[in-house]
Structure formats: C-alpha cells, structure tokens
mmCIF file of C-alpha atoms in Angstrom:
data_model
loop_
_atom_site.group_PDB
_atom_site.id
_atom_site.type_symbol
_atom_site.label_atom_id
_atom_site.label_comp_id
_atom_site.label_asym_id
_atom_site.label_seq_id
_atom_site.Cartn_x
_atom_site.Cartn_y
_atom_site.Cartn_z
ATOM 1 C CA MET L 1 132.597 131.432 35.928
ATOM 2 C CA SER L 2 130.553 130.130 38.863
ATOM 3 C CA PRO L 3 131.754 126.966 40.657
ATOM 4 C CA THR L 4 128.493 125.224 39.754
ATOM 5 C CA ARG L 5 128.925 125.923 36.052
ATOM 6 C CA THR L 6 132.557 124.790 36.185
ATOM 7 C CA ALA L 7 131.552 121.563 37.918
ATOM 8 C CA LEU L 8 128.795 120.809 35.407
ATOM 9 C CA LEU L 9 131.066 121.459 32.435
ATOM 10 C CA THR L 10 133.793 119.300 33.966
ATOM 11 C CA VAL L 11 131.422 116.388 34.586
ATOM 12 C CA ALA L 12 130.087 116.652 31.028
ATOM 13 C CA ALA L 13 133.620 116.638 29.603
ATOM 14 C CA MET L 14 134.690 113.588 31.625
ATOM 15 C CA LEU L 15 131.567 111.704 30.521
ATOM 16 C CA ALA L 16 132.336 112.592 26.908
ATOM 17 C CA PHE L 17 135.939 111.414 27.170
ATOM 18 C CA ALA L 18 134.873 108.111 28.727
ATOM 19 C CA ALA L 19 132.162 107.725 26.067
ATOM 20 C CA ASN L 20 134.828 107.623 23.342
ATOM 21 C CA SER L 21 136.029 104.254 24.607
ATOM 22 C CA LEU L 22 132.497 102.879 24.864
ATOM 23 C CA LEU L 23 131.395 104.123 21.438
ATOM 24 C CA CYS L 24 134.485 102.809 19.693
ATOM 25 C CA ARG L 25 134.330 99.417 21.368
ATOM 26 C CA ILE L 26 130.621 98.871 20.766
ATOM 27 C CA ALA L 27 130.943 99.994 17.126
ATOM 28 C CA LEU L 28 133.797 97.616 16.381
ATOM 29 C CA ARG L 29 132.394 94.735 18.420
ATOM 30 C CA ASP L 30 128.644 94.863 17.792
ATOM 31 C CA ALA L 31 128.149 96.960 14.635
ATOM 32 C CA HIS L 32 129.705 96.614 11.188
ATOM 33 C CA ILE L 33 132.552 99.068 10.678
ATOM 34 C CA ASP L 34 136.277 98.624 10.194
ATOM 35 C CA ALA L 35 138.840 100.505 12.262
ATOM 36 C CA ALA L 36 140.110 102.665 9.384
ATOM 37 C CA SER L 37 136.606 103.827 8.460
ATOM 38 C CA PHE L 38 135.796 104.507 12.119
ATOM 39 C CA THR L 39 138.940 106.640 12.409
ATOM 40 C CA ALA L 40 138.184 108.641 9.263
ATOM 41 C CA ILE L 41 134.533 109.262 10.160
ATOM 42 C CA ARG L 42 135.426 110.172 13.741
ATOM 43 C CA LEU L 43 138.028 112.738 12.649
ATOM 44 C CA ALA L 44 135.798 114.176 9.903
ATOM 45 C CA SER L 45 132.769 114.579 12.153
ATOM 46 C CA GLY L 46 134.959 116.005 14.918
ATOM 47 C CA ALA L 47 136.438 118.522 12.493
ATOM 48 C CA LEU L 48 132.964 119.551 11.330
ATOM 49 C CA MET L 49 131.662 119.985 14.880
ATOM 50 C CA LEU L 50 134.685 122.050 15.945
ATOM 51 C CA TRP L 51 134.469 124.178 12.797
ATOM 52 C CA LEU L 52 130.810 124.907 13.539
ATOM 53 C CA LEU L 53 131.611 125.843 17.147
ATOM 54 C CA VAL L 54 134.417 128.170 16.062
ATOM 55 C CA ARG L 55 132.157 129.828 13.475
ATOM 56 C CA LEU L 56 129.298 130.221 15.977
ATOM 57 C CA ARG L 57 131.697 132.122 18.231
ATOM 58 C CA GLY L 58 132.580 134.445 15.392
ATOM 59 C CA GLY L 59 136.049 133.027 14.805
ATOM 60 C CA ARG L 60 137.763 131.168 12.012
ATOM 61 C CA ILE L 61 140.168 128.264 11.874
ATOM 62 C CA GLY L 62 142.570 130.025 9.512
ATOM 63 C CA PRO L 63 146.205 129.388 10.461
ATOM 64 C CA HIS L 64 145.406 127.579 13.712
ATOM 65 C CA GLY L 65 146.944 124.154 14.251
ATOM 66 C CA ASN L 66 150.009 122.604 12.642
ATOM 67 C CA TRP L 67 150.945 119.453 10.768
ATOM 68 C CA PRO L 68 153.097 117.700 13.432
ATOM 69 C CA SER L 69 150.289 118.040 15.990
ATOM 70 C CA ALA L 70 147.760 116.888 13.403
ATOM 71 C CA PHE L 71 149.799 113.757 12.733
ATOM 72 C CA ALA L 72 150.019 113.044 16.482
ATOM 73 C CA LEU L 73 146.227 113.449 16.657
ATOM 74 C CA PHE L 74 145.764 111.049 13.737
ATOM 75 C CA ALA L 75 148.190 108.512 15.255
ATOM 76 C CA TYR L 76 146.253 108.618 18.531
ATOM 77 C CA ALA L 77 142.885 108.132 16.793
ATOM 78 C CA ALA L 78 144.062 105.359 14.452
ATOM 79 C CA ALA L 79 145.869 103.339 17.132
ATOM 80 C CA PHE L 80 142.869 103.852 19.442
ATOM 81 C CA SER L 81 140.488 102.373 16.860
ATOM 82 C CA TYR L 82 142.656 99.383 16.012
ATOM 83 C CA ALA L 83 143.317 98.674 19.701
ATOM 84 C CA TYR L 84 139.595 98.416 20.385
ATOM 85 C CA LEU L 85 139.218 95.636 17.853
ATOM 86 C CA THR L 86 140.384 93.336 20.651
ATOM 87 C CA LEU L 87 140.613 95.301 23.908
ATOM 88 C CA PRO L 88 137.771 95.576 26.427
ATOM 89 C CA ALA L 89 136.678 99.186 26.883
ATOM 90 C CA ALA L 90 137.706 99.446 30.540
ATOM 91 C CA ALA L 91 141.210 98.024 30.096
ATOM 92 C CA GLY L 92 141.714 100.191 27.026
ATOM 93 C CA ALA L 93 140.757 103.383 28.864
ATOM 94 C CA LEU L 94 143.143 102.565 31.710
ATOM 95 C CA LEU L 95 146.040 101.778 29.357
ATOM 96 C CA LEU L 96 145.384 104.951 27.369
ATOM 97 C CA PHE L 97 145.292 107.151 30.459
ATOM 98 C CA GLY L 98 148.377 105.518 31.957
ATOM 99 C CA ALA L 99 150.357 105.977 28.734
ATOM 100 C CA VAL L 100 149.312 109.629 28.407
ATOM 101 C CA GLN L 101 150.369 110.433 31.963
ATOM 102 C CA ALA L 102 153.614 108.451 31.653
ATOM 103 C CA THR L 103 154.487 110.414 28.508
ATOM 104 C CA MET L 104 153.855 113.764 30.168
ATOM 105 C CA ILE L 105 155.673 112.841 33.384
ATOM 106 C CA GLY L 106 158.577 111.471 31.344
ATOM 107 C CA TYR L 107 158.765 114.726 29.405
ATOM 108 C CA GLY L 108 158.932 116.636 32.673
ATOM 109 C CA LEU L 109 161.817 114.447 33.853
ATOM 110 C CA TRP L 110 163.609 114.952 30.537
ATOM 111 C CA ARG L 111 163.239 118.711 30.979
ATOM 112 C CA GLY L 112 164.853 118.520 34.403
ATOM 113 C CA GLU L 113 161.888 118.178 36.760
ATOM 114 C CA ARG L 114 162.876 116.485 40.008
ATOM 115 C CA LEU L 115 160.641 113.987 41.772
ATOM 116 C CA ASP L 116 160.805 113.393 45.514
ATOM 117 C CA ALA L 117 160.500 110.035 47.259
ATOM 118 C CA VAL L 118 156.696 110.183 47.434
ATOM 119 C CA GLN L 119 156.411 110.921 43.708
ATOM 120 C CA TRP L 120 158.829 108.128 42.804
ATOM 121 C CA THR L 121 156.735 105.808 44.962
ATOM 122 C CA GLY L 122 153.609 106.911 43.102
ATOM 123 C CA LEU L 123 155.319 106.410 39.759
ATOM 124 C CA ALA L 124 156.496 102.931 40.780
ATOM 125 C CA LEU L 125 152.979 102.080 41.996
ATOM 126 C CA ALA L 126 151.434 103.191 38.695
ATOM 127 C CA GLY L 127 154.052 101.306 36.688
ATOM 128 C CA GLY L 128 153.504 98.198 38.782
ATOM 129 C CA GLY L 129 149.770 98.459 38.170
ATOM 130 C CA LEU L 130 150.265 98.535 34.405
ATOM 131 C CA VAL L 131 152.701 95.613 34.542
ATOM 132 C CA GLY L 132 150.256 93.668 36.681
ATOM 133 C CA LEU L 133 147.468 94.319 34.190
ATOM 134 C CA LEU L 134 149.584 93.130 31.257
ATOM 135 C CA LEU L 135 151.111 90.015 32.835
ATOM 136 C CA PRO L 136 150.027 86.827 31.043
ATOM 137 C CA GLY L 137 146.888 85.238 32.419
ATOM 138 C CA LEU L 138 143.262 84.469 31.650
ATOM 139 C CA SER L 139 142.122 88.032 32.368
ATOM 140 C CA ALA L 140 145.057 89.799 30.741
ATOM 141 C CA PRO L 141 144.147 92.077 27.801
ATOM 142 C CA PRO L 142 145.356 90.962 24.341
ATOM 143 C CA ALA L 143 149.009 91.932 23.889
ATOM 144 C CA GLY L 144 148.580 93.421 20.413
ATOM 145 C CA GLY L 145 145.648 95.589 21.424
ATOM 146 C CA ALA L 146 147.448 96.679 24.591
ATOM 147 C CA ALA L 147 150.526 97.721 22.596
ATOM 148 C CA LEU L 148 148.388 99.728 20.188
ATOM 149 C CA MET L 149 146.572 101.494 23.034
ATOM 150 C CA ILE L 150 149.850 102.372 24.736
ATOM 151 C CA ALA L 151 151.049 103.809 21.406
ATOM 152 C CA SER L 152 147.782 105.751 21.192
ATOM 153 C CA GLY L 153 148.360 107.170 24.676
ATOM 154 C CA ILE L 154 151.913 108.199 23.828
ATOM 155 C CA ALA L 155 150.645 109.984 20.696
ATOM 156 C CA TRP L 156 147.966 111.784 22.720
ATOM 157 C CA GLY L 157 150.555 112.750 25.334
ATOM 158 C CA ILE L 158 152.734 114.255 22.602
ATOM 159 C CA TYR L 159 149.711 116.072 21.173
ATOM 160 C CA SER L 160 148.847 117.462 24.599
ATOM 161 C CA LEU L 161 152.416 118.627 25.231
ATOM 162 C CA ARG L 162 152.553 120.344 21.857
ATOM 163 C CA GLY L 163 149.225 122.046 22.528
ATOM 164 C CA ARG L 164 150.096 123.686 25.839
ATOM 165 C CA ASP L 165 149.750 127.480 25.767
ATOM 166 C CA ALA L 166 148.310 127.233 22.263
ATOM 167 C CA GLY L 167 146.004 130.243 22.658
ATOM 168 C CA ASN L 168 142.502 129.632 21.291
ATOM 169 C CA ALA L 169 142.357 125.940 22.178
ATOM 170 C CA THR L 170 139.103 125.207 20.332
ATOM 171 C CA ALA L 171 140.310 126.836 17.109
ATOM 172 C CA VAL L 172 143.697 125.105 17.373
ATOM 173 C CA THR L 173 142.020 121.724 17.923
ATOM 174 C CA ALA L 174 139.694 122.377 14.979
ATOM 175 C CA GLY L 175 142.681 123.190 12.777
ATOM 176 C CA ASN L 176 144.466 120.019 13.822
ATOM 177 C CA PHE L 177 141.357 117.893 13.188
ATOM 178 C CA VAL L 178 141.109 119.322 9.665
ATOM 179 C CA ARG L 179 144.810 118.714 9.026
ATOM 180 C CA ALA L 180 144.469 115.125 10.289
ATOM 181 C CA LEU L 181 141.934 114.268 7.571
ATOM 182 C CA PRO L 182 144.492 113.645 4.765
ATOM 183 C CA PHE L 183 146.296 111.140 6.988
ATOM 184 C CA ALA L 184 142.998 109.400 7.698
ATOM 185 C CA ALA L 185 142.194 109.377 3.976
ATOM 186 C CA VAL L 186 145.513 107.682 3.183
ATOM 187 C CA LEU L 187 144.821 105.040 5.853
ATOM 188 C CA GLY L 188 141.318 104.526 4.454
ATOM 189 C CA LEU L 189 142.612 104.078 0.903
ATOM 190 C CA THR L 190 145.294 101.674 2.097
ATOM 191 C CA MET L 191 142.690 99.560 3.880
ATOM 192 C CA LEU L 192 139.966 100.019 1.247
ATOM 193 C CA ALA L 193 139.757 96.296 0.472
ATOM 194 C CA ARG L 194 138.736 95.674 4.091
ATOM 195 C CA ALA L 195 136.249 98.532 4.351
ATOM 196 C CA ASP L 196 132.974 97.411 5.888
ATOM 197 C CA PHE L 197 130.375 99.590 7.563
ATOM 198 C CA ASP L 198 126.649 99.881 8.139
ATOM 199 C CA ALA L 199 124.378 102.664 9.411
ATOM 200 C CA ALA L 200 124.884 101.720 13.059
ATOM 201 C CA GLY L 201 128.664 101.690 12.751
ATOM 202 C CA VAL L 202 128.686 105.076 11.022
ATOM 203 C CA ALA L 203 126.341 106.500 13.673
ATOM 204 C CA TYR L 204 128.665 105.384 16.485
ATOM 205 C CA ALA L 205 131.665 106.889 14.673
ATOM 206 C CA VAL L 206 129.851 110.199 14.144
ATOM 207 C CA ALA L 207 128.802 110.277 17.792
ATOM 208 C CA SER L 208 132.384 109.596 18.851
ATOM 209 C CA GLY L 209 133.763 112.327 16.603
ATOM 210 C CA ALA L 210 131.126 115.054 16.830
ATOM 211 C CA LEU L 211 129.912 114.608 20.408
ATOM 212 C CA ALA L 212 132.464 112.724 22.512
ATOM 213 C CA SER L 213 135.485 114.281 20.773
ATOM 214 C CA GLY L 214 134.661 117.629 19.139
ATOM 215 C CA LEU L 215 131.993 118.844 21.540
ATOM 216 C CA GLY L 216 133.693 117.112 24.486
ATOM 217 C CA TYR L 217 136.970 118.969 23.904
ATOM 218 C CA ALA L 218 135.153 122.291 23.489
ATOM 219 C CA ILE L 219 133.325 121.747 26.795
ATOM 220 C CA TRP L 220 136.593 120.847 28.505
ATOM 221 C CA TYR L 221 138.301 123.984 27.223
ATOM 222 C CA SER L 222 135.360 126.003 28.563
ATOM 223 C CA ALA L 223 135.731 124.390 31.993
ATOM 224 C CA LEU L 224 139.510 124.820 32.263
ATOM 225 C CA PRO L 225 139.518 128.550 33.184
ATOM 226 C CA GLY L 226 137.549 127.675 36.324
ATOM 227 C CA LEU L 227 139.918 124.878 37.396
ATOM 228 C CA ARG L 228 143.332 124.983 38.981
ATOM 229 C CA ALA L 229 145.987 123.127 37.011
ATOM 230 C CA THR L 230 146.183 120.416 39.645
ATOM 231 C CA SER L 231 142.415 120.026 39.764
ATOM 232 C CA ALA L 232 142.313 119.736 35.974
ATOM 233 C CA ALA L 233 144.882 116.929 36.078
ATOM 234 C CA THR L 234 143.311 115.145 39.027
ATOM 235 C CA VAL L 235 139.740 115.166 37.728
ATOM 236 C CA GLN L 236 140.859 113.269 34.632
ATOM 237 C CA LEU L 237 141.594 110.312 36.902
ATOM 238 C CA SER L 238 137.847 109.711 36.797
ATOM 239 C CA VAL L 239 137.780 108.891 33.068
ATOM 240 C CA PRO L 240 138.987 105.254 33.285
ATOM 241 C CA VAL L 241 136.639 104.678 36.224
ATOM 242 C CA ILE L 242 133.656 106.071 34.306
ATOM 243 C CA ALA L 243 134.638 103.985 31.283
ATOM 244 C CA ALA L 244 134.819 100.835 33.413
ATOM 245 C CA LEU L 245 131.393 101.477 34.935
ATOM 246 C CA GLY L 246 129.921 102.233 31.509
ATOM 247 C CA ALA L 247 131.480 99.089 30.041
ATOM 248 C CA ALA L 248 129.942 96.992 32.811
ATOM 249 C CA MET L 249 126.520 98.618 32.354
ATOM 250 C CA PHE L 250 126.251 98.881 28.567
ATOM 251 C CA LEU L 251 128.708 96.311 27.199
ATOM 252 C CA ALA L 252 128.336 93.619 29.884
ATOM 253 C CA GLU L 253 132.102 93.609 30.422
ATOM 254 C CA PRO L 254 133.144 92.037 33.741
ATOM 255 C CA VAL L 255 135.147 94.121 36.202
ATOM 256 C CA THR L 256 137.830 91.574 37.098
ATOM 257 C CA LEU L 257 139.905 91.632 40.266
ATOM 258 C CA ARG L 258 143.027 92.166 38.160
ATOM 259 C CA LEU L 259 141.491 95.225 36.481
ATOM 260 C CA ALA L 260 140.261 96.635 39.796
ATOM 261 C CA LEU L 261 143.673 96.256 41.479
ATOM 262 C CA ALA L 262 145.521 97.614 38.438
ATOM 263 C CA SER L 263 143.194 100.618 38.263
ATOM 264 C CA ALA L 264 143.691 101.362 41.962
ATOM 265 C CA ALA L 265 147.474 101.156 41.577
ATOM 266 C CA VAL L 266 147.704 103.208 38.371
ATOM 267 C CA LEU L 267 145.247 105.936 39.326
ATOM 268 C CA GLY L 268 146.439 106.076 42.936
ATOM 269 C CA GLY L 269 150.069 106.292 41.883
ATOM 270 C CA ILE L 270 149.421 109.082 39.388
ATOM 271 C CA ALA L 271 147.353 110.921 41.991
ATOM 272 C CA LEU L 272 150.354 110.846 44.334
ATOM 273 C CA VAL L 273 152.585 112.396 41.684
ATOM 274 C CA ILE L 274 150.043 115.128 40.863
ATOM 275 C CA ALA L 275 149.215 115.944 44.496
ATOM 276 C CA ARG L 276 152.867 116.167 45.491
ATOM 277 C CA ARG L 277 153.618 118.412 42.511
ATOM 278 C CA ALA L 278 150.852 120.765 43.643
ATOM 279 C CA ARG L 279 152.213 120.848 47.194
ATOM 280 C CA LYS L 280 155.646 121.781 45.882
#
C-alpha cells in the first residue's frame, strides 16, 4: 500500500472515530432519541454495514466473533450512549480515550511488562490530567456521565485486547456486532417505557453505526497494514483533539482552560509511554 493511500485511510478513520462522539451527543442533546434506542440502532446499522462489506469482499461472517467480545462491545456502546446524555462531546472523547489506554497499559503491567522512569512519568502525567479534569468545579464534567464514559472506555479496552491477532478483523467485528444485538434488544425492552425517537434522532444513530462505526472500523483495518504498531497507537491520540474541534465548531461547546490542560496532560503522557515502548 502506498504511503499516500495509508495516510488518507488513516485520516478518514480518525475522523470517523471522532464523529461518533459528535453524532451521539448531538442526537441526544438536540434531537429526540433515548440512549437505549440510539444504542440499538447504532449496533444494528453497524452490523448491517459490516455484513455488506464482508459480503462485497466475497467472505461470510460465519463463525467469526464470540459472545464475550460481543458483550464487551455492547457494554461500550451502551455506556457511551448514556454518558453522552450529560457529557460534552470533547470531555467524553478524552475520558473514553484515557480509559481505553489505561486499560491496555494496565493489562500490559499485569502481564509483566516493565515501565521505565520516563514511562511512569508519562503515566503519572496522564493520570493527573484525568484527575484534574474530574475535580469538582464549574467546568468539571458531570460525575455520573464521566463514570459511565470511563466504564465505556474500559469495555472498549477489553474488546480491543480480546480482538488482537483475530485474523480477518472486519469479519470478526461484523460477527461481534451481530452477536451484540440481543443484548441491545434486552436493554431496549427494559427501557421501552422511556423510548422516544424521531427521524432526526434515528438518522444520527444510523450515521453513527453505519458510517462512523462500521465503515470507520473497516477503513481503519485497511490502513493498519501500512502503519507500524507504534504509529497506529500514536495517531489515535488525534481523536480527542478532532472531537474537541468538532464540538466547538458544530455543537458550540466551549474549549475551557481545564479541558485544554487536561487534554495536553493526558495525551502527552500517553504519547510518552507509547514512544518509549517503541524505543525499547
């Protein structure tokens, strides 16, 4: 794959990932749709898009995917939706990314990975950034929404760890999306009395599932062969930044000093850990 094609695919994937936060937030804030319905429609439309992509490539979902990974995927999507009932898009994207990376770094430590002084400094900087973001104050994100987004990030970190070396990543993701639908259906039935959606809300959920999730993941998997592992990890640092810029442009969310400093600390700290790992 040419470097230009890899770069274009990577940029498209990062934009799609950031768009998930914007689409979910605007749907729940400005349109009429409840979080359970948004989750179900997002997973269903994502499953359909991934199934179509797998079929167009001459493959089939078949035995790909598994139930534990599907539940982790559902837990990520459900907590993500409920978190954005109250969280601003930019703060949510930063909390999600920080929780995902913390989960994966923590797993590495549990498996015996050793961090040097620079990496511990980076980890402390990132942790301090998250603590600073969550400290009580006028610009602090709502505690309940923040807790849900951290849970969402942990679930996505678990899903990512389970999916490493999974083979046909698009087919595996499609299988997990399909398997996640019964969990979403149970949530929808449980919250049926609160169901509320209009055409705009459904459209945002479909866009989040089919385009930002299903197509976005497929594009990312296409870009990965042209990226080094470290580059793949580092480039994802751009997602919270893109989400913050998009939130300021399209949702009129202010970029507060607290958010800016927390983002610099979290993303800079994680970058130190990733860069040092590559040097080792």
